[in-house]
Short mmCIF file of C-alpha atoms in Angstrom, two decimals:
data_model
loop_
_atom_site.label_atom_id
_atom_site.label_comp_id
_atom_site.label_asym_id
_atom_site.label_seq_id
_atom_site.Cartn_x
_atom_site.Cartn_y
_atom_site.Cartn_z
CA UNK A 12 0.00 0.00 0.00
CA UNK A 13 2.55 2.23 1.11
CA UNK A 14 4.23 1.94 -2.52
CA UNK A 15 1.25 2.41 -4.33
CA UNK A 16 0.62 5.73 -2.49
CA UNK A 17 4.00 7.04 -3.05
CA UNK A 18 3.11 6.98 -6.43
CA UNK A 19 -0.35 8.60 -6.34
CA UNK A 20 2.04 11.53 -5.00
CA UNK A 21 3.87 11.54 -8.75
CA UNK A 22 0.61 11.97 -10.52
CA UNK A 23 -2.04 10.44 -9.03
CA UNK A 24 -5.24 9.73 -6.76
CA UNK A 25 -4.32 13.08 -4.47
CA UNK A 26 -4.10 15.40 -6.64
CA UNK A 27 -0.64 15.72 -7.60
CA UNK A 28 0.94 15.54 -11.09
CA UNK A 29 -1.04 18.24 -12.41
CA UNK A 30 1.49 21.28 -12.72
CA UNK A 31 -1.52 23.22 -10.38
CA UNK A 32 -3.05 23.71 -13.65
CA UNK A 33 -6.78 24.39 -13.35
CA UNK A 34 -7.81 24.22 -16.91
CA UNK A 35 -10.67 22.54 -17.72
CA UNK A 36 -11.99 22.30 -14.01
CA UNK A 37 -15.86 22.77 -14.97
CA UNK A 38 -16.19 21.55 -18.53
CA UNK A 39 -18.68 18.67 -17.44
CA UNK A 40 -16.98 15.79 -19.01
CA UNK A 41 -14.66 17.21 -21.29
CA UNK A 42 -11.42 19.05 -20.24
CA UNK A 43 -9.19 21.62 -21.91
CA UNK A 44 -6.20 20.05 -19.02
CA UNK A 45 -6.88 19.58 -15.04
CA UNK A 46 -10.38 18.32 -14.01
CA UNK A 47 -11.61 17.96 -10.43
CA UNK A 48 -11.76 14.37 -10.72
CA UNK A 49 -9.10 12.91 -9.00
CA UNK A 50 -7.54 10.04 -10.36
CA UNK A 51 -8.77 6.40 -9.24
CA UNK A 52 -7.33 3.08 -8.69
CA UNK A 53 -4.04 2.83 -6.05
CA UNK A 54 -4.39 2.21 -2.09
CA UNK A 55 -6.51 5.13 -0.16
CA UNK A 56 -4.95 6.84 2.86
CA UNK A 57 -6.13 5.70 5.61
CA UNK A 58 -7.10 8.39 8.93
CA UNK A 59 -4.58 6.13 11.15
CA UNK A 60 -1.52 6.98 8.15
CA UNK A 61 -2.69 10.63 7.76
CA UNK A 62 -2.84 10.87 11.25
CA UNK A 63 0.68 9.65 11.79
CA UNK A 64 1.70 11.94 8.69
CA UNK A 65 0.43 15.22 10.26
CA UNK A 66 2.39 14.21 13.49
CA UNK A 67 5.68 13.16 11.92
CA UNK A 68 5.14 16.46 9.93
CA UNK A 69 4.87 18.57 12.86
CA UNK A 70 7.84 17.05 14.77
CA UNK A 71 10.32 17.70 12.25
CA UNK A 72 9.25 21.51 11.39
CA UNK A 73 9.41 21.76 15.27
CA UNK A 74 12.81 20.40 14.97
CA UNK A 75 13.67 22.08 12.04
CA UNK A 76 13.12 25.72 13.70
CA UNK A 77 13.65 24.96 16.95
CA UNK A 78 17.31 23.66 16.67
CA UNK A 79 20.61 25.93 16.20
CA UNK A 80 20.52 27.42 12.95
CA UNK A 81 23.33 25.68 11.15
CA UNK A 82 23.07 22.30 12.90
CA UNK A 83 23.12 19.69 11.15
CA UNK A 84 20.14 17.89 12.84
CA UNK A 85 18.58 20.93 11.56
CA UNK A 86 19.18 20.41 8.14
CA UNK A 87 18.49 16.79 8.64
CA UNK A 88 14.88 17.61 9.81
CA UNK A 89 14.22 20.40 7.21
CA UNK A 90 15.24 17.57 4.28
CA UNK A 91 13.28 14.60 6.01
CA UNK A 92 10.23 17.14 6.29
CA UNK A 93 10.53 18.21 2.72
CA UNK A 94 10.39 14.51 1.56
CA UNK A 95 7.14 13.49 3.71
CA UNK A 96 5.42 16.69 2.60
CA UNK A 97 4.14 15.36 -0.73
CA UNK A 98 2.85 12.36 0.86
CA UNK A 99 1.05 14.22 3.01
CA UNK A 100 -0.69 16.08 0.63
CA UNK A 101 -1.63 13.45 -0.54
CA UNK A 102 -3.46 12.24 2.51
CA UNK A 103 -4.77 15.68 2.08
CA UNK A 104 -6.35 15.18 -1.12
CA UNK A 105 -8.58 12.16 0.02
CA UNK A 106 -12.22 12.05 -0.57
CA UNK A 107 -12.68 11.35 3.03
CA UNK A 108 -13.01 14.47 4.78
CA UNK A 109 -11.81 13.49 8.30
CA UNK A 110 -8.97 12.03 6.65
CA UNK A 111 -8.04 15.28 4.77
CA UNK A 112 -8.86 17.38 7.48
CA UNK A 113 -6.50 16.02 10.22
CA UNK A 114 -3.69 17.03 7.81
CA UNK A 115 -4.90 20.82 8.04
CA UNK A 116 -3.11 22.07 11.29
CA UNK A 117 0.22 21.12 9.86
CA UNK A 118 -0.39 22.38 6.48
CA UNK A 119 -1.40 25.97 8.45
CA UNK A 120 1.94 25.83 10.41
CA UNK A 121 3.89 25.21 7.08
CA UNK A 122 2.50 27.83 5.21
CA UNK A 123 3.03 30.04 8.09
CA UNK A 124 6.74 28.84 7.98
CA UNK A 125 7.14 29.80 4.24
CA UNK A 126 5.44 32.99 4.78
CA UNK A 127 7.37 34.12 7.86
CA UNK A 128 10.45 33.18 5.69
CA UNK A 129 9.72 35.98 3.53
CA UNK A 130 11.20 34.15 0.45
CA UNK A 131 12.90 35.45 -3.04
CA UNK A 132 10.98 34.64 -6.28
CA UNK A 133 13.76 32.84 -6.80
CA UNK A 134 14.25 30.47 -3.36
CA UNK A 135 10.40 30.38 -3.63
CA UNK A 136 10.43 28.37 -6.42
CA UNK A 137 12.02 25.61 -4.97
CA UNK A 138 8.43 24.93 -3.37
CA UNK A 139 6.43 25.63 -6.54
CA UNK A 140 5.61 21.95 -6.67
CA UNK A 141 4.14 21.41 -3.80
CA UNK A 142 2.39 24.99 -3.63
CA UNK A 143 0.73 23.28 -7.12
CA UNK A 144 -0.29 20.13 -5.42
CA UNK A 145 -2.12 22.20 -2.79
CA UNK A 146 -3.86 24.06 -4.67
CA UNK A 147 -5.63 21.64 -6.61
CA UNK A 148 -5.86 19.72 -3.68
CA UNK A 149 -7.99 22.15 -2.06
CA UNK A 150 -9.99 23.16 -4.79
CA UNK A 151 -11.29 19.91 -4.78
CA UNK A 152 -11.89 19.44 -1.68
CA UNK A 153 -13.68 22.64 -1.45
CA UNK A 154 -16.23 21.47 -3.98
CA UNK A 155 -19.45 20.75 -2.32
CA UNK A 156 -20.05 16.59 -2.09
CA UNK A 157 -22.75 15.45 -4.25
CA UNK A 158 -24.92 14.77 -1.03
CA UNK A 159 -24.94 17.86 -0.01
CA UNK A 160 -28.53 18.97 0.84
CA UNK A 161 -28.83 22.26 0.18
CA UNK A 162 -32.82 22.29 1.15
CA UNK A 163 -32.35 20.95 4.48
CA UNK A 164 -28.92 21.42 5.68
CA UNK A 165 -28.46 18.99 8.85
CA UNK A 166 -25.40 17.80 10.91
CA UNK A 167 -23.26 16.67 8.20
CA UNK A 168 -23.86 19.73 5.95
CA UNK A 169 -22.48 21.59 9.29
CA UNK A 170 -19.47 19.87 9.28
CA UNK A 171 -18.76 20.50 5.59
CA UNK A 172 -18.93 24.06 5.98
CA UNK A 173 -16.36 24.19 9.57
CA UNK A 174 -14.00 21.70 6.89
CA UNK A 175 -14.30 24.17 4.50
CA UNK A 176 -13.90 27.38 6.85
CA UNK A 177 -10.71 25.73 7.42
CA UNK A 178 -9.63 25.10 3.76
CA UNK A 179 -10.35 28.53 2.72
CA UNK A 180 -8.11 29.76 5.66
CA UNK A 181 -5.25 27.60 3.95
CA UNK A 182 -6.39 29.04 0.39
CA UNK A 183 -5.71 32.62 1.73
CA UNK A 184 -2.15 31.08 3.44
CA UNK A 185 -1.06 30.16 0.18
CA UNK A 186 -1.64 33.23 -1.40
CA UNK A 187 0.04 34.95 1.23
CA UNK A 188 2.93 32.88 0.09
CA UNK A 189 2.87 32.57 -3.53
CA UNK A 190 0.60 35.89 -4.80
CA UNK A 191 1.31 35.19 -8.24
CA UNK A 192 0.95 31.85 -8.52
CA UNK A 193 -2.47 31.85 -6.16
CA UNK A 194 -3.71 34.77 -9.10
CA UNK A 195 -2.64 32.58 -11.86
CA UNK A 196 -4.04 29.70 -10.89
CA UNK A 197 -7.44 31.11 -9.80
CA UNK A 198 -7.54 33.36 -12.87
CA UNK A 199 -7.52 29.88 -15.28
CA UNK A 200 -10.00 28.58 -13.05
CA UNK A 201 -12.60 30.79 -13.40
CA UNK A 202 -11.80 31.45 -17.09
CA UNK A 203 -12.73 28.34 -18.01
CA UNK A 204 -16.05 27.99 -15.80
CA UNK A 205 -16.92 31.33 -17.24
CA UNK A 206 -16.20 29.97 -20.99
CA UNK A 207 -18.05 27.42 -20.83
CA UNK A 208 -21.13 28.18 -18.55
CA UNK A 209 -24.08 28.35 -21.05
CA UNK A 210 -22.26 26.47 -23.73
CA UNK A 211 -21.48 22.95 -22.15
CA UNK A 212 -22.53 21.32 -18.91
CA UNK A 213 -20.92 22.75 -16.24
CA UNK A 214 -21.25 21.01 -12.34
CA UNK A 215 -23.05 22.58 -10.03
CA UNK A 216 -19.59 22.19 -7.42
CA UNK A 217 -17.29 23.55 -10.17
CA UNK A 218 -18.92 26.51 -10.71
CA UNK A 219 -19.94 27.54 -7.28
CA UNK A 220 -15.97 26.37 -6.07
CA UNK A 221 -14.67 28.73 -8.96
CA UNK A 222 -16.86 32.25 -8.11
CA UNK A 223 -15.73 31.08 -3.84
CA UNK A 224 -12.22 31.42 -4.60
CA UNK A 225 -12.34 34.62 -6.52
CA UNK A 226 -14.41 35.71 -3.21
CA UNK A 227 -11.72 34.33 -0.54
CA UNK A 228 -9.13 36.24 -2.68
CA UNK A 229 -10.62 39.80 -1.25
CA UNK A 230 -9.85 38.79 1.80
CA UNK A 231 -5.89 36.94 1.41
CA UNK A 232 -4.50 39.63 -0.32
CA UNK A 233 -3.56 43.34 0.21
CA UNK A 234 -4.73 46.40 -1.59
CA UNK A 235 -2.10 46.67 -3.60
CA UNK A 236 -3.02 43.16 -5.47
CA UNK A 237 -6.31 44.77 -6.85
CA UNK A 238 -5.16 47.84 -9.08
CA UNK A 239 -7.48 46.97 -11.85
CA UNK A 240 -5.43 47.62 -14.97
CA UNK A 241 -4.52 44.17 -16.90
CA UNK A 242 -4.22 42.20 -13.47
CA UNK A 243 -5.41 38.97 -13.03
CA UNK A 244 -7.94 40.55 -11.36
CA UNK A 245 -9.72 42.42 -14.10
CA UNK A 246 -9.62 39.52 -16.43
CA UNK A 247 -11.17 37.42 -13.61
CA UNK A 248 -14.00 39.66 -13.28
CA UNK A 249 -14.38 40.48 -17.05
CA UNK A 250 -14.82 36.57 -17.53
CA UNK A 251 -17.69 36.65 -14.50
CA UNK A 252 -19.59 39.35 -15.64
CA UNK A 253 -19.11 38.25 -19.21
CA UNK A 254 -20.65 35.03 -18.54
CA UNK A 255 -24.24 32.98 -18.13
CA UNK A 256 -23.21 32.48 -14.24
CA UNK A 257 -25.67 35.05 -12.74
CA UNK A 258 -28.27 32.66 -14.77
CA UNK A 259 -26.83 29.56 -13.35
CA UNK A 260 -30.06 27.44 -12.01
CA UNK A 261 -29.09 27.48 -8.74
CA UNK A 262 -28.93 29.91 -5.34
CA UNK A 263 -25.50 29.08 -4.28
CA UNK A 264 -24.21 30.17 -7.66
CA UNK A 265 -26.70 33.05 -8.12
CA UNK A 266 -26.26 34.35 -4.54
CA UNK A 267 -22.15 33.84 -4.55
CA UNK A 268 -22.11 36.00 -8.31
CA UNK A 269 -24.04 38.76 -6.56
CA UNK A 270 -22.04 38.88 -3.52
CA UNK A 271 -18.51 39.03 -5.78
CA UNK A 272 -19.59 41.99 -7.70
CA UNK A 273 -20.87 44.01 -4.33
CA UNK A 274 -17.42 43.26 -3.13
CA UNK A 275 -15.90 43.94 -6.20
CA UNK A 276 -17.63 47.18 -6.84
CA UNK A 277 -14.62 48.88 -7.49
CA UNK A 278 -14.22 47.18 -10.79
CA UNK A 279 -17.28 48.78 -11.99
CA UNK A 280 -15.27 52.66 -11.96
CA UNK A 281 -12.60 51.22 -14.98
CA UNK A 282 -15.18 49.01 -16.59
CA UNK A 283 -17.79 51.16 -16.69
CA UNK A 284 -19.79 48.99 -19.68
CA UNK A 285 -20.14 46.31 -17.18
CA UNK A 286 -22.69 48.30 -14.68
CA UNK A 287 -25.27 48.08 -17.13
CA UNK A 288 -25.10 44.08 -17.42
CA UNK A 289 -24.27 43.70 -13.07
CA UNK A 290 -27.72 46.19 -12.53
CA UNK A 291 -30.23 44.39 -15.02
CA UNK A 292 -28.88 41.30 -13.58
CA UNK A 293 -29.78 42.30 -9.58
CA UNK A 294 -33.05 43.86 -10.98
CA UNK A 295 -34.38 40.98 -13.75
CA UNK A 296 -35.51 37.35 -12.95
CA UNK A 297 -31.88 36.22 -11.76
CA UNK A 298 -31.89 38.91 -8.73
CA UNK A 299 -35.09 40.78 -7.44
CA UNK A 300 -37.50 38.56 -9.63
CA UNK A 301 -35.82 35.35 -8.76
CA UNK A 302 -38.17 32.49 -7.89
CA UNK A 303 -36.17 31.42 -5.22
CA UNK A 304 -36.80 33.70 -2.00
CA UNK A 305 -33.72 33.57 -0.41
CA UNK A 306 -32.32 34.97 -3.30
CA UNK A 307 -35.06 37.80 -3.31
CA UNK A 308 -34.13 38.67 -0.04
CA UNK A 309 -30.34 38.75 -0.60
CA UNK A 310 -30.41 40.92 -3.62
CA UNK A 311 -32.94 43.41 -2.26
CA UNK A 312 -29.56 44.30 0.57
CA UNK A 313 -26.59 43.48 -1.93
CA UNK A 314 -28.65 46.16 -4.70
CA UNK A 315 -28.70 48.54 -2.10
CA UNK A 316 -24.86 47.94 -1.20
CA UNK A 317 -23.70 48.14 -4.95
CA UNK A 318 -25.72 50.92 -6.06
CA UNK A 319 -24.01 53.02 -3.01
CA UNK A 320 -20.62 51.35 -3.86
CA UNK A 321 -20.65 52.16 -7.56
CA UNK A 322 -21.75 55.85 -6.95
CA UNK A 323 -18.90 56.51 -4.18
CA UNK A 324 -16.46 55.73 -6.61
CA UNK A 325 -17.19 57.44 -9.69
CA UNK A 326 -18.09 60.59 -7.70
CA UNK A 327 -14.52 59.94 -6.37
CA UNK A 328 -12.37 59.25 -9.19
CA UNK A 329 -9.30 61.36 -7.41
CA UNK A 330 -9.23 58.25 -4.76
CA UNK A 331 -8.78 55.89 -7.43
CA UNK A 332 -5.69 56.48 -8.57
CA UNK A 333 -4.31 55.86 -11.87
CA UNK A 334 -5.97 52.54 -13.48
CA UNK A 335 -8.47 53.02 -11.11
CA UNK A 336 -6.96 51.98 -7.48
CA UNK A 337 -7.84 49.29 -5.24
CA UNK A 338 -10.33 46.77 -6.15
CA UNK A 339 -12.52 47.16 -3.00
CA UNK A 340 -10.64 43.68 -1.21
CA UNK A 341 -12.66 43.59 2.38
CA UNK A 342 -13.68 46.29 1.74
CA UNK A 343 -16.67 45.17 -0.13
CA UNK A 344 -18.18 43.33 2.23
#
């Protein structure tokens, strides 16, 4: 077993072996490059070997910081840590959710390490592989199950949601870390939901997962990351409110594209064409009109919230800046 899931780490079952691509993540069956199936076949971790994994993690970052700088045990630690790590990702990336989540206190201290490190582009990507690997690990696991009852939400819906609490935590760690990598990679991803919403088959998972990481991003990265000028950013939200998603036939997509451009607003002062499109959709059938309620009710507040957001900052252009400033982060919410 053991071999089989050192090999999963190469390419396989956890979510490895991808490059951290996300192309292709929503395109129903078909797939431009990644999809959010993980690979079958090979031995499943186990809780009692991802359990063990998380500890044995632990111990040698504690050793690995806590020991002289310069000492060989040191060293020793750092490189035994740095060749469990992909395993444990791997562990990580199971469809069990206890399993993966025992692995997430570790994976919060690491990324903590890295970040505290303060790293060169250039000693950073030494750890580009396994910054990948996480990624599409968690965007996975962030996908809501297939049994997920959205209609009457009970004990193991409430679980789901404190798992994923967690895993958008260690989304926003990572691109504390790796800025441009976390932009790139969420950038493809909700490209390619937004390309082919409307046109192909797109899960209901993949294309609420894709708008919820373009919303954690407003809160795991600075102001300085949203200067809307060619930035990942703008090309994110071009794609969004380009797309069929505010007509998606379901609340948690419909509520989630509302909430992105409230928080967004900013957006709205360099792309003015796009205020037209975000105001017919809050006012038509997909926002005020919807037949769902809870959706009613939601865009009767967020309408309110982007019709005041939108004025403050065209009657404010000076605060903008050139290229239009900050792209409302927190702030939008």
């Amino acid at each position: 077993d053991d071999v089989q899931i050192e090999a999963s780490a190469d390419g396989g079952g956890g979510g490895g072996g991808s490059g951290g691509s996300a192309a292709g993540f929503g395109a129903g069956g078909a797939s431009d490059g990644v999809t959010l199936t993980a690979a079958s076949g090979g031995a499943r971790p186990t809780l009692a070997l991802a359990t063990l994994l998380g500890t044995l993690c632990s111990e040698l970052q504690d050793c690995a910081e806590k020991l002289p700088p310069g000492a060989q045990e040191a060293a020793d630690a750092y490189n035994a840590l740095q060749e469990v790590v992909p395993l444990a990702l791997v562990c990580f990336g199971s469809d069990e959710q206890e399993t993966s989540h025992v692995l997430v206190p570790f994976l919060n201290a690491y990324l903590g390490r890295l970040r505290r490190a303060n790293l060169s582009a250039d000693t950073l990507g030494a750890h580009a592989s396994t910054l990948n690997q996480l990624l599409l690990a968690l965007t996975r696991r962030m996908c809501y199950p297939d049994e997920y009852n959205f209609d009457e939400p009970d004990e193991p819906e409430e679980e789901f949601h404190t798992y994923r609490r967690d895993l958008a935590t260690l989304f926003k760690a990572v691109a504390r870390v790796d800025r441009e990598r976390t932009l790139e990679f969420t950038c493809e991803l909700v490209q390619g939901i937004a390309k082919h919403c409307g046109l192909t088959s797109v899960p209901l998972p993949h294309a609420e997962c894709a708008l919820f990481l373009l919303y954690q991003l407003g809160e795991g990265l600075p102001e300085a990351a949203f200067r809307m000028d060619d930035s990942h950013f703008t090309r994110m939200l071009v794609a969004v409110c380009s797309s069929q998603l505010s007509a998606y036939p379901h609340r948690a997509v419909q509520t989630l594209y509302f909430e992105l451009i409230v928080r967004y607003a900013r957006f709205f002062t360099t792309r003015p064409q796009f205020v037209g499109t975000a105001l017919q959709a809050l006012c038509d059938g997909r926002g005020l009109g919807n037949a769902d309620a809870e959706v009613r009710g939601r865009v009767c507040y967020l309408l309110l919230r982007f019709v005041k957001a939108v004025h403050q900052s065209t009657a404010a252009p000076s605060t903008a800046g050139p290229g239009g400033g900050g792209g409302g982060g927190s702030g939008g919410v």
